[in-house]
mmCIF file of C-alpha atoms and ligand atoms in Angstrom:
data_model
loop_
_atom_site.group_PDB
_atom_site.id
_atom_site.type_symbol
_atom_site.label_atom_id
_atom_site.label_comp_id
_atom_site.label_asym_id
_atom_site.label_seq_id
_atom_site.Cartn_x
_atom_site.Cartn_y
_atom_site.Cartn_z
ATOM 1 C CA MET K 1 -44.302 4.411 -2.546
ATOM 2 C CA ILE K 2 -41.605 1.927 -1.646
ATOM 3 C CA GLU K 3 -42.144 -1.473 -3.184
ATOM 4 C CA LEU K 4 -41.306 -4.415 -0.942
ATOM 5 C CA PHE K 5 -40.604 -7.476 -3.020
ATOM 6 C CA PRO K 6 -41.846 -11.047 -2.540
ATOM 7 C CA SER K 7 -38.975 -12.164 -0.356
ATOM 8 C CA LYS K 8 -39.870 -9.666 2.414
ATOM 9 C CA LEU K 9 -36.177 -9.395 3.161
ATOM 10 C CA LEU K 10 -34.128 -6.224 3.160
ATOM 11 C CA LEU K 11 -30.381 -6.173 3.423
ATOM 12 C CA GLY K 12 -29.225 -4.702 6.723
ATOM 13 C CA PRO K 13 -26.574 -2.080 5.990
ATOM 14 C CA MET K 14 -23.218 -2.716 7.670
ATOM 15 C CA ALA K 15 -20.461 -0.168 7.339
ATOM 16 C CA GLY K 16 -17.305 -1.920 6.140
ATOM 17 C CA VAL K 17 -19.161 -5.114 5.193
ATOM 18 C CA THR K 18 -22.113 -4.618 2.813
ATOM 19 C CA ASP K 19 -20.039 -2.832 0.206
ATOM 20 C CA TYR K 20 -20.335 -2.750 -3.577
ATOM 21 C CA ALA K 21 -18.825 -6.230 -4.019
ATOM 22 C CA PHE K 22 -20.756 -8.004 -1.272
ATOM 23 C CA ARG K 23 -24.043 -6.500 -2.475
ATOM 24 C CA ARG K 24 -23.230 -7.635 -6.008
ATOM 25 C CA LEU K 25 -22.826 -11.173 -4.695
ATOM 26 C CA LEU K 26 -26.025 -10.936 -2.643
ATOM 27 C CA ARG K 27 -27.962 -9.922 -5.760
ATOM 28 C CA GLU K 28 -26.841 -13.167 -7.397
ATOM 29 C CA MET K 29 -28.273 -15.003 -4.405
ATOM 30 C CA GLY K 30 -31.617 -13.283 -5.034
ATOM 31 C CA LEU K 31 -31.451 -10.146 -2.886
ATOM 32 C CA GLU K 32 -34.361 -7.917 -3.865
ATOM 33 C CA TYR K 33 -33.793 -4.822 -1.738
ATOM 34 C CA GLY K 34 -30.325 -3.525 -0.912
ATOM 35 C CA VAL K 35 -29.153 -0.707 1.315
ATOM 36 C CA SER K 36 -25.768 1.005 1.038
ATOM 37 C CA GLU K 37 -23.349 1.495 3.885
ATOM 38 C CA MET K 38 -23.991 4.792 5.637
ATOM 39 C CA ILE K 39 -22.751 7.836 3.758
ATOM 40 C CA SER K 40 -21.754 11.057 5.499
ATOM 41 C CA ALA K 41 -23.768 14.038 4.242
ATOM 42 C CA LYS K 42 -20.958 16.409 5.198
ATOM 43 C CA GLY K 43 -18.339 14.165 3.571
ATOM 44 C CA LEU K 44 -20.317 14.316 0.312
ATOM 45 C CA CYS K 45 -20.759 18.078 0.515
ATOM 46 C CA TYR K 46 -17.036 18.584 1.132
ATOM 47 C CA GLY K 47 -16.233 16.522 -1.966
ATOM 48 C CA ASN K 48 -14.590 13.597 -0.172
ATOM 49 C CA ASP K 49 -14.034 10.959 -2.891
ATOM 50 C CA LYS K 50 -13.964 8.063 -0.459
ATOM 51 C CA THR K 51 -17.389 9.097 0.869
ATOM 52 C CA ALA K 52 -18.822 9.308 -2.632
ATOM 53 C CA ASP K 53 -17.532 5.784 -3.369
ATOM 54 C CA TYR K 54 -20.069 4.395 -0.898
ATOM 55 C CA ALA K 55 -22.845 5.515 -3.228
ATOM 56 C CA ARG K 56 -21.602 3.454 -6.162
ATOM 57 C CA ALA K 57 -23.461 0.292 -7.050
ATOM 58 C CA HIS K 58 -23.198 -2.505 -9.610
ATOM 59 C CA SER K 59 -25.825 -2.390 -12.378
ATOM 60 C CA SER K 60 -27.532 -5.458 -10.854
ATOM 61 C CA ASP K 61 -27.755 -3.795 -7.434
ATOM 62 C CA HIS K 62 -31.297 -2.401 -7.612
ATOM 63 C CA PRO K 63 -33.688 -1.507 -6.136
ATOM 64 C CA LEU K 64 -31.256 0.132 -3.766
ATOM 65 C CA ALA K 65 -31.562 2.573 -0.901
ATOM 66 C CA LEU K 66 -28.633 4.918 -0.363
ATOM 67 C CA GLN K 67 -28.293 5.703 3.316
ATOM 68 C CA LEU K 68 -27.271 9.187 4.436
ATOM 69 C CA PHE K 69 -26.262 10.221 7.917
ATOM 70 C CA GLY K 70 -26.050 13.728 9.279
ATOM 71 C CA SER K 71 -28.091 16.140 11.365
ATOM 72 C CA ASP K 72 -27.816 19.480 9.613
ATOM 73 C CA PRO K 73 -30.926 19.803 7.411
ATOM 74 C CA GLN K 74 -29.126 22.033 4.914
ATOM 75 C CA PHE K 75 -26.204 19.620 4.491
ATOM 76 C CA MET K 76 -28.597 16.684 4.284
ATOM 77 C CA LEU K 77 -30.506 18.339 1.459
ATOM 78 C CA ARG K 78 -27.360 19.323 -0.418
ATOM 79 C CA ALA K 79 -26.036 15.772 -0.061
ATOM 80 C CA ALA K 80 -29.317 14.260 -1.259
ATOM 81 C CA LEU K 81 -29.401 16.535 -4.301
ATOM 82 C CA TYR K 82 -25.803 15.578 -5.049
ATOM 83 C CA LEU K 83 -26.730 11.881 -4.875
ATOM 84 C CA GLU K 84 -29.707 12.479 -7.181
ATOM 85 C CA LYS K 85 -27.513 14.128 -9.728
ATOM 86 C CA HIS K 86 -24.695 11.588 -9.764
ATOM 87 C CA TYR K 87 -25.978 8.156 -8.709
ATOM 88 C CA ILE K 88 -28.676 5.664 -9.544
ATOM 89 C CA TYR K 89 -30.846 4.478 -6.652
ATOM 90 C CA GLU K 90 -34.489 4.125 -5.774
ATOM 91 C CA VAL K 91 -34.876 5.153 -2.117
ATOM 92 C CA LEU K 92 -33.125 7.612 0.166
ATOM 93 C CA ASP K 93 -32.694 6.160 3.657
ATOM 94 C CA ILE K 94 -31.774 8.296 6.651
ATOM 95 C CA ASN K 95 -29.702 6.795 9.446
ATOM 96 C CA MET K 96 -31.118 7.816 12.806
ATOM 97 C CA GLY K 97 -29.997 4.686 14.629
ATOM 98 C CA CYS K 98 -26.204 4.552 14.605
ATOM 99 C CA PRO K 99 -24.979 4.476 18.239
ATOM 100 C CA VAL K 100 -21.238 4.819 17.534
ATOM 101 C CA LYS K 101 -19.575 7.554 19.582
ATOM 102 C CA LYS K 102 -17.894 9.440 16.753
ATOM 103 C CA VAL K 103 -21.287 9.691 15.007
ATOM 104 C CA VAL K 104 -23.531 10.614 17.955
ATOM 105 C CA ARG K 105 -21.133 13.191 19.345
ATOM 106 C CA ASN K 106 -21.896 15.289 16.256
ATOM 107 C CA GLY K 107 -25.626 14.924 16.862
ATOM 108 C CA ASP K 108 -25.921 12.389 13.993
ATOM 109 C CA GLY K 109 -27.317 8.839 13.916
ATOM 110 C CA SER K 110 -29.230 7.796 17.023
ATOM 111 C CA ALA K 111 -28.650 11.221 18.649
ATOM 112 C CA LEU K 112 -31.524 12.427 16.450
ATOM 113 C CA MET K 113 -33.933 10.289 18.482
ATOM 114 C CA LYS K 114 -33.446 12.879 21.242
ATOM 115 C CA ASP K 115 -34.520 15.725 18.973
ATOM 116 C CA ILE K 116 -37.731 14.709 17.220
ATOM 117 C CA LYS K 117 -38.306 18.219 15.911
ATOM 118 C CA LEU K 118 -34.949 18.291 14.117
ATOM 119 C CA ALA K 119 -35.448 14.737 12.828
ATOM 120 C CA MET K 120 -38.812 15.793 11.381
ATOM 121 C CA GLU K 121 -37.302 18.875 9.808
ATOM 122 C CA ILE K 122 -34.682 16.749 8.044
ATOM 123 C CA VAL K 123 -37.229 14.264 6.734
ATOM 124 C CA SER K 124 -39.762 16.860 5.556
ATOM 125 C CA LYS K 125 -37.049 18.900 3.855
ATOM 126 C CA LEU K 126 -35.861 15.841 1.937
ATOM 127 C CA VAL K 127 -39.375 14.715 1.074
ATOM 128 C CA GLU K 128 -40.372 18.151 -0.212
ATOM 129 C CA ASN K 129 -37.221 18.936 -2.162
ATOM 130 C CA THR K 130 -36.019 15.630 -3.618
ATOM 131 C CA SER K 131 -37.651 13.096 -5.892
ATOM 132 C CA LYS K 132 -37.038 9.719 -4.172
ATOM 133 C CA PRO K 133 -39.126 8.180 -1.424
ATOM 134 C CA VAL K 134 -37.507 8.692 1.988
ATOM 135 C CA SER K 135 -37.213 5.954 4.618
ATOM 136 C CA VAL K 136 -35.820 6.280 8.143
ATOM 137 C CA LYS K 137 -33.914 3.675 10.144
ATOM 138 C CA PHE K 138 -33.776 4.059 13.918
ATOM 139 C CA ARG K 139 -33.715 2.131 17.208
ATOM 140 C CA SER K 140 -36.103 1.442 20.109
ATOM 141 C CA GLY K 141 -34.831 4.622 21.744
ATOM 142 C CA ILE K 142 -31.726 5.930 23.434
ATOM 143 C CA SER K 143 -31.986 4.047 26.716
ATOM 144 C CA GLU K 144 -34.259 1.526 28.395
ATOM 145 C CA ASP K 145 -36.006 4.269 30.401
ATOM 146 C CA SER K 146 -36.425 6.683 27.498
ATOM 147 C CA LYS K 147 -37.757 4.426 24.756
ATOM 148 C CA ASN K 148 -39.610 6.596 22.275
ATOM 149 C CA CYS K 149 -39.731 4.529 19.097
ATOM 150 C CA VAL K 150 -43.524 4.767 18.718
ATOM 151 C CA ALA K 151 -43.656 8.563 19.069
ATOM 152 C CA PHE K 152 -40.571 8.878 16.892
ATOM 153 C CA ALA K 153 -42.005 6.604 14.195
ATOM 154 C CA LYS K 154 -45.287 8.536 14.134
ATOM 155 C CA ALA K 155 -43.348 11.785 13.766
ATOM 156 C CA MET K 156 -41.370 10.349 10.847
ATOM 157 C CA GLU K 157 -44.605 9.256 9.182
ATOM 158 C CA LYS K 158 -46.088 12.703 9.723
ATOM 159 C CA ALA K 159 -42.984 14.324 8.234
ATOM 160 C CA GLY K 160 -43.522 12.325 5.035
ATOM 161 C CA ALA K 161 -41.388 9.178 5.390
ATOM 162 C CA SER K 162 -42.549 6.345 3.112
ATOM 163 C CA MET K 163 -41.229 3.545 5.343
ATOM 164 C CA VAL K 164 -39.445 3.027 8.647
ATOM 165 C CA VAL K 165 -36.973 0.370 9.746
ATOM 166 C CA VAL K 166 -36.747 -0.274 13.485
ATOM 167 C CA HIS K 167 -33.817 -2.042 15.136
ATOM 168 C CA GLY K 168 -35.239 -3.262 18.427
ATOM 169 C CA ARG K 169 -32.311 -2.269 20.626
ATOM 170 C CA THR K 170 -31.636 0.996 22.401
ATOM 171 C CA ALA K 171 -28.633 3.072 21.370
ATOM 172 C CA ASN K 172 -27.079 2.470 24.797
ATOM 173 C CA GLN K 173 -27.273 -1.276 24.206
ATOM 174 C CA MET K 174 -25.135 -0.929 21.070
ATOM 175 C CA TYR K 175 -25.256 -4.595 19.949
ATOM 176 C CA SER K 176 -25.525 -6.304 23.332
ATOM 177 C CA GLY K 177 -28.505 -8.199 24.716
ATOM 178 C CA ARG K 178 -31.393 -9.125 22.450
ATOM 179 C CA ALA K 179 -33.514 -7.008 20.128
ATOM 180 C CA ASN K 180 -36.922 -6.276 21.628
ATOM 181 C CA TRP K 181 -39.435 -7.220 18.969
ATOM 182 C CA ASP K 182 -42.357 -6.011 21.101
ATOM 183 C CA ASP K 183 -41.041 -2.485 20.489
ATOM 184 C CA ILE K 184 -41.042 -3.155 16.761
ATOM 185 C CA GLY K 185 -44.566 -4.612 16.989
ATOM 186 C CA ARG K 186 -45.794 -1.468 18.764
ATOM 187 C CA VAL K 187 -44.408 0.697 15.976
ATOM 188 C CA LYS K 188 -46.116 -1.514 13.395
ATOM 189 C CA ASP K 189 -49.455 -1.163 15.197
ATOM 190 C CA ALA K 190 -49.167 2.635 15.290
ATOM 191 C CA LEU K 191 -48.273 3.346 11.643
ATOM 192 C CA GLN K 192 -49.937 3.287 8.231
ATOM 193 C CA ILE K 193 -46.699 3.212 6.206
ATOM 194 C CA PRO K 194 -44.658 -0.021 5.899
ATOM 195 C CA VAL K 195 -42.665 -1.020 8.974
ATOM 196 C CA VAL K 196 -39.579 -3.226 8.692
ATOM 197 C CA GLY K 197 -38.132 -4.994 11.742
ATOM 198 C CA SER K 198 -34.420 -5.505 12.373
ATOM 199 C CA GLY K 199 -32.551 -7.446 15.003
ATOM 200 C CA ASP K 200 -31.178 -10.924 15.616
ATOM 201 C CA ILE K 201 -32.739 -12.821 12.713
ATOM 202 C CA THR K 202 -30.462 -15.659 11.641
ATOM 203 C CA SER K 203 -32.711 -18.011 9.647
ATOM 204 C CA LEU K 204 -35.753 -18.210 7.382
ATOM 205 C CA GLU K 205 -37.761 -19.716 10.218
ATOM 206 C CA GLU K 206 -37.021 -16.834 12.593
ATOM 207 C CA GLY K 207 -37.925 -14.240 9.971
ATOM 208 C CA LEU K 208 -41.218 -15.950 9.132
ATOM 209 C CA ASP K 209 -41.990 -16.108 12.830
ATOM 210 C CA LYS K 210 -41.397 -12.361 13.244
ATOM 211 C CA ILE K 211 -43.522 -11.504 10.204
ATOM 212 C CA LYS K 212 -46.333 -13.647 11.584
ATOM 213 C CA HIS K 213 -46.217 -12.507 15.196
ATOM 214 C CA TYR K 214 -45.488 -8.830 14.799
ATOM 215 C CA GLY K 215 -47.189 -8.188 11.458
ATOM 216 C CA VAL K 216 -44.165 -6.328 10.091
ATOM 217 C CA ASP K 217 -44.180 -5.725 6.350
ATOM 218 C CA ALA K 218 -40.681 -7.131 5.950
ATOM 219 C CA ILE K 219 -37.625 -8.013 7.978
ATOM 220 C CA MET K 220 -34.059 -6.833 7.666
ATOM 221 C CA ILE K 221 -31.016 -9.056 8.185
ATOM 222 C CA ALA K 222 -27.496 -7.771 8.717
ATOM 223 C CA ARG K 223 -24.968 -9.798 10.748
ATOM 224 C CA ALA K 224 -26.315 -13.249 9.860
ATOM 225 C CA LEU K 225 -25.425 -12.630 6.206
ATOM 226 C CA ARG K 226 -21.730 -12.395 7.010
ATOM 227 C CA GLY K 227 -20.291 -15.609 5.626
ATOM 228 C CA ASN K 228 -23.816 -16.744 4.810
ATOM 229 C CA PRO K 229 -25.165 -14.921 1.749
ATOM 230 C CA PHE K 230 -27.087 -18.137 1.032
ATOM 231 C CA LEU K 231 -29.698 -17.035 3.571
ATOM 232 C CA VAL K 232 -30.945 -14.481 1.043
ATOM 233 C CA ARG K 233 -31.700 -17.326 -1.353
ATOM 234 C CA ASP K 234 -33.665 -19.155 1.345
ATOM 235 C CA TYR K 235 -36.071 -16.207 1.567
ATOM 236 C CA LYS K 236 -36.331 -15.674 -2.167
ATOM 237 C CA LYS K 237 -37.042 -19.342 -2.828
ATOM 238 C CA TYR K 238 -39.525 -19.643 -0.011
ATOM 239 C CA PHE K 239 -41.549 -16.643 -1.128
ATOM 240 C CA THR K 240 -41.389 -17.293 -4.863
ATOM 241 C CA GLU K 241 -41.338 -21.096 -5.082
ATOM 242 C CA GLY K 242 -42.506 -22.182 -1.638
ATOM 243 C CA THR K 243 -39.370 -24.253 -1.064
ATOM 244 C CA GLN K 244 -37.493 -24.777 2.206
ATOM 245 C CA PRO K 245 -33.766 -24.067 2.669
ATOM 246 C CA GLU K 246 -31.256 -26.609 1.457
ATOM 247 C CA THR K 247 -27.857 -27.216 2.988
ATOM 248 C CA VAL K 248 -25.037 -25.469 1.202
ATOM 249 C CA SER K 249 -22.386 -27.820 -0.166
ATOM 250 C CA LEU K 250 -18.715 -27.224 0.531
ATOM 251 C CA GLU K 251 -18.161 -26.788 -3.224
ATOM 252 C CA GLU K 252 -20.722 -24.006 -3.369
ATOM 253 C CA ARG K 253 -19.343 -22.331 -0.258
ATOM 254 C CA PHE K 254 -15.878 -22.348 -1.796
ATOM 255 C CA SER K 255 -17.014 -21.129 -5.214
ATOM 256 C CA THR K 256 -18.943 -18.321 -3.503
ATOM 257 C CA MET K 257 -15.820 -17.344 -1.579
ATOM 258 C CA ARG K 258 -13.854 -17.212 -4.843
ATOM 259 C CA THR K 259 -16.530 -15.076 -6.500
ATOM 260 C CA HIS K 260 -16.698 -12.763 -3.495
ATOM 261 C CA LEU K 261 -12.936 -12.225 -3.601
ATOM 262 C CA LYS K 262 -13.047 -11.735 -7.378
ATOM 263 C CA TYR K 263 -15.674 -8.996 -7.036
ATOM 264 C CA LEU K 264 -13.688 -7.282 -4.287
ATOM 265 C CA ILE K 265 -10.515 -7.361 -6.379
ATOM 266 C CA GLU K 266 -12.372 -6.040 -9.432
ATOM 267 C CA GLU K 267 -13.637 -3.184 -7.321
ATOM 268 C CA MET K 268 -10.638 -2.353 -5.145
ATOM 269 C CA GLY K 269 -7.585 -3.898 -6.781
ATOM 270 C CA GLU K 270 -5.695 -7.004 -5.655
ATOM 271 C CA ALA K 271 -4.101 -5.727 -2.439
ATOM 272 C CA ASN K 272 -7.085 -3.847 -0.987
ATOM 273 C CA GLY K 273 -9.612 -6.382 -2.266
ATOM 274 C CA THR K 274 -7.730 -9.272 -0.654
ATOM 275 C CA ALA K 275 -7.264 -7.386 2.614
ATOM 276 C CA SER K 276 -10.957 -6.609 2.665
ATOM 277 C CA PHE K 277 -11.819 -10.260 1.965
ATOM 278 C CA ARG K 278 -9.902 -11.684 4.956
ATOM 279 C CA LYS K 279 -12.690 -11.033 7.451
ATOM 280 C CA HIS K 280 -15.249 -12.493 5.046
ATOM 281 C CA GLY K 281 -13.062 -15.586 4.602
ATOM 282 C CA LEU K 282 -13.152 -16.142 8.354
ATOM 283 C CA TRP K 283 -16.921 -15.689 8.437
ATOM 284 C CA TYR K 284 -17.424 -18.196 5.600
ATOM 285 C CA MET K 285 -15.386 -20.793 7.489
ATOM 286 C CA ARG K 286 -16.660 -19.952 10.976
ATOM 287 C CA ASP K 287 -18.499 -23.230 11.531
ATOM 288 C CA PHE K 288 -16.141 -25.452 9.624
ATOM 289 C CA PRO K 289 -14.921 -28.207 11.965
ATOM 290 C CA GLY K 290 -11.237 -28.322 12.856
ATOM 291 C CA SER K 291 -10.451 -25.256 10.787
ATOM 292 C CA ALA K 292 -8.176 -23.265 13.114
ATOM 293 C CA LYS K 293 -5.225 -23.648 10.737
ATOM 294 C CA LEU K 294 -7.377 -22.848 7.727
ATOM 295 C CA ARG K 295 -8.689 -19.701 9.388
ATOM 296 C CA ASP K 296 -5.166 -18.684 10.282
ATOM 297 C CA ARG K 297 -4.166 -18.957 6.612
ATOM 298 C CA LEU K 298 -7.241 -17.026 5.507
ATOM 299 C CA SER K 299 -6.466 -14.246 7.945
ATOM 300 C CA HIS K 300 -3.112 -13.733 6.190
ATOM 301 C CA LEU K 301 -4.406 -14.146 2.635
ATOM 302 C CA GLN K 302 -2.351 -12.252 0.036
ATOM 303 C CA ASN K 303 -4.093 -12.894 -3.293
ATOM 304 C CA ALA K 304 -6.687 -14.910 -5.233
ATOM 305 C CA GLN K 305 -4.261 -17.718 -6.188
ATOM 306 C CA GLU K 306 -3.527 -18.298 -2.548
ATOM 307 C CA LEU K 307 -7.237 -18.689 -1.827
ATOM 308 C CA ASP K 308 -7.374 -21.399 -4.518
ATOM 309 C CA VAL K 309 -4.441 -23.196 -2.914
ATOM 310 C CA ILE K 310 -5.973 -23.003 0.567
ATOM 311 C CA LEU K 311 -9.394 -24.206 -0.568
ATOM 312 C CA SER K 312 -8.060 -27.062 -2.698
ATOM 313 C CA SER K 313 -6.010 -28.294 0.245
ATOM 314 C CA VAL K 314 -9.320 -28.651 2.113
ATOM 315 C CA VAL K 315 -11.010 -30.556 -0.709
ATOM 316 C CA ASP K 316 -8.014 -32.904 -1.076
ATOM 317 C CA ARG K 317 -7.795 -33.688 2.595
HETATM 318 C C1 FMN V 401 -20.548 -3.856 11.659
HETATM 319 C C2 FMN V 401 -21.925 -3.236 11.584
HETATM 320 C C3 FMN V 401 -22.098 -2.085 10.835
HETATM 321 C C4 FMN V 401 -23.366 -1.492 10.747
HETATM 322 N N1 FMN V 401 -23.513 -0.391 9.963
HETATM 323 C C5 FMN V 401 -24.744 0.169 9.824
HETATM 324 C C6 FMN V 401 -24.949 1.272 8.941
HETATM 325 O O1 FMN V 401 -24.038 1.755 8.255
HETATM 326 N N2 FMN V 401 -26.205 1.789 8.870
HETATM 327 C C7 FMN V 401 -27.264 1.286 9.600
HETATM 328 O O2 FMN V 401 -28.379 1.784 9.511
HETATM 329 N N3 FMN V 401 -27.095 0.220 10.422
HETATM 330 C C8 FMN V 401 -25.882 -0.350 10.525
HETATM 331 N N4 FMN V 401 -25.741 -1.455 11.333
HETATM 332 C C9 FMN V 401 -26.922 -2.033 12.006
HETATM 333 C C10 FMN V 401 -27.564 -3.164 11.165
HETATM 334 O O3 FMN V 401 -28.046 -2.687 9.926
HETATM 335 C C11 FMN V 401 -28.726 -3.857 11.924
HETATM 336 O O4 FMN V 401 -29.776 -2.964 12.132
HETATM 337 C C12 FMN V 401 -28.269 -4.447 13.272
HETATM 338 O O5 FMN V 401 -27.025 -5.093 13.156
HETATM 339 C C13 FMN V 401 -29.283 -5.458 13.812
HETATM 340 O O6 FMN V 401 -29.574 -6.443 12.889
HETATM 341 P P1 FMN V 401 -28.875 -7.912 12.871
HETATM 342 O O7 FMN V 401 -29.134 -8.550 14.197
HETATM 343 O O8 FMN V 401 -29.557 -8.619 11.720
HETATM 344 O O9 FMN V 401 -27.418 -7.711 12.650
HETATM 345 C C14 FMN V 401 -24.474 -2.046 11.441
HETATM 346 C C15 FMN V 401 -24.276 -3.216 12.197
HETATM 347 C C16 FMN V 401 -23.035 -3.812 12.275
HETATM 348 C C17 FMN V 401 -22.869 -5.067 13.091
#
C-alpha cells in the first residue's frame, strides 16, 4: 500500500534539480511525498559513489520514493537490495519514462515501454524479492501512433505495482507540446491501483481541475516548482485548512533563496553548492520586473555573502 497524503501532490523528480537540498526545503513548505532523482541501477551495482549519493535524504525527507532506472532485471534487483540495506525510504519507483538518448539507447527509461514483457519481469522481480511497495513512472507511449499507456499500465498492475505515475507526453515529444490528460484519464479508468497524473500543472487551480476531471488519485508537479517551492504550500494548506494561495512577499522569496543556498552549501560545500544554486537563483527571480542585471549577478554567484549583498541591493533600491 502506498499512502497518498492529504495534499494530493507528489514531487516530480528532476535530475539535477530535486536533489537532497531542494527536497529538504520543499519539506519545510509542506511537501508530503518526495521522489529522488533517478538513480542508475548499474551505477549502484558497480559501486559508483556519486550514484549512491542520489539515494541520500535529509531526516525530514519522508515519505520518500527512491527512483531506479535500468532494464536488466538482475541488476535492478541487486540495486534495490543494496538500497534496502543502506538507505531509508518508503517506496521504490521505477523510471520507465525517461526519453533522454543516453538512457534509452541502453534500453532503459522509456525504451521499456516497447518491451512490456521485460518491464513486467522487472516489476514482478522487485515486488517478489524486496520489501517496499513498487511504483512505476512512464509516459503516454513512445510516439503518437504507438501510444500504449493503458495496456502498459494494466501490465504494471498485473506485475504487482502498487501505483503508477503517468506523464501525458510521448517519449518522442520529450518536453514539447502539451501533456495529454485524456491519456492519463484513460489509465485511471482502467486501473484499480492509485494513478497519479503528471504534466504541465503550474498552479493549485490547475491541479484541482485535473483531479476533478480525470479522477486521478493525486497529481505530480515538477518544473513549476523550480523557483516556486511555495506552490507545495498552496496544496498543503488547501487540503488541510481549506485556504487559498497567498502571494509570496519579496522578503519571503529572498529568505527562501538564502535557505536554499545554505542547504546546498551544507550538502555540497561552498563552491559546488553555490554553483548548483545559480540556476535556482535565476528561477526564483524569473518574473521579477527589470531584473536583467540582478539575474546576471546571480548567474555568476560565488558564495553566500554575495547573495546577501545582491538581495539587499534589491531591497534598498
Ligand atoms: C530537468 C528535468 C529532469 C527530469 N528528471 C526526471 C527523473 O529523473 N525521473 C523522472 O521520472 N522524471 C524526470 N523528469 C520528468 C518530470 O518528473 C515530469 O514528469 C515532467 O517534467 C512533466 O511534469 P511537469 O510539467 O510538472 O514538469 C524530469 C524533467 C525535467 C524537466
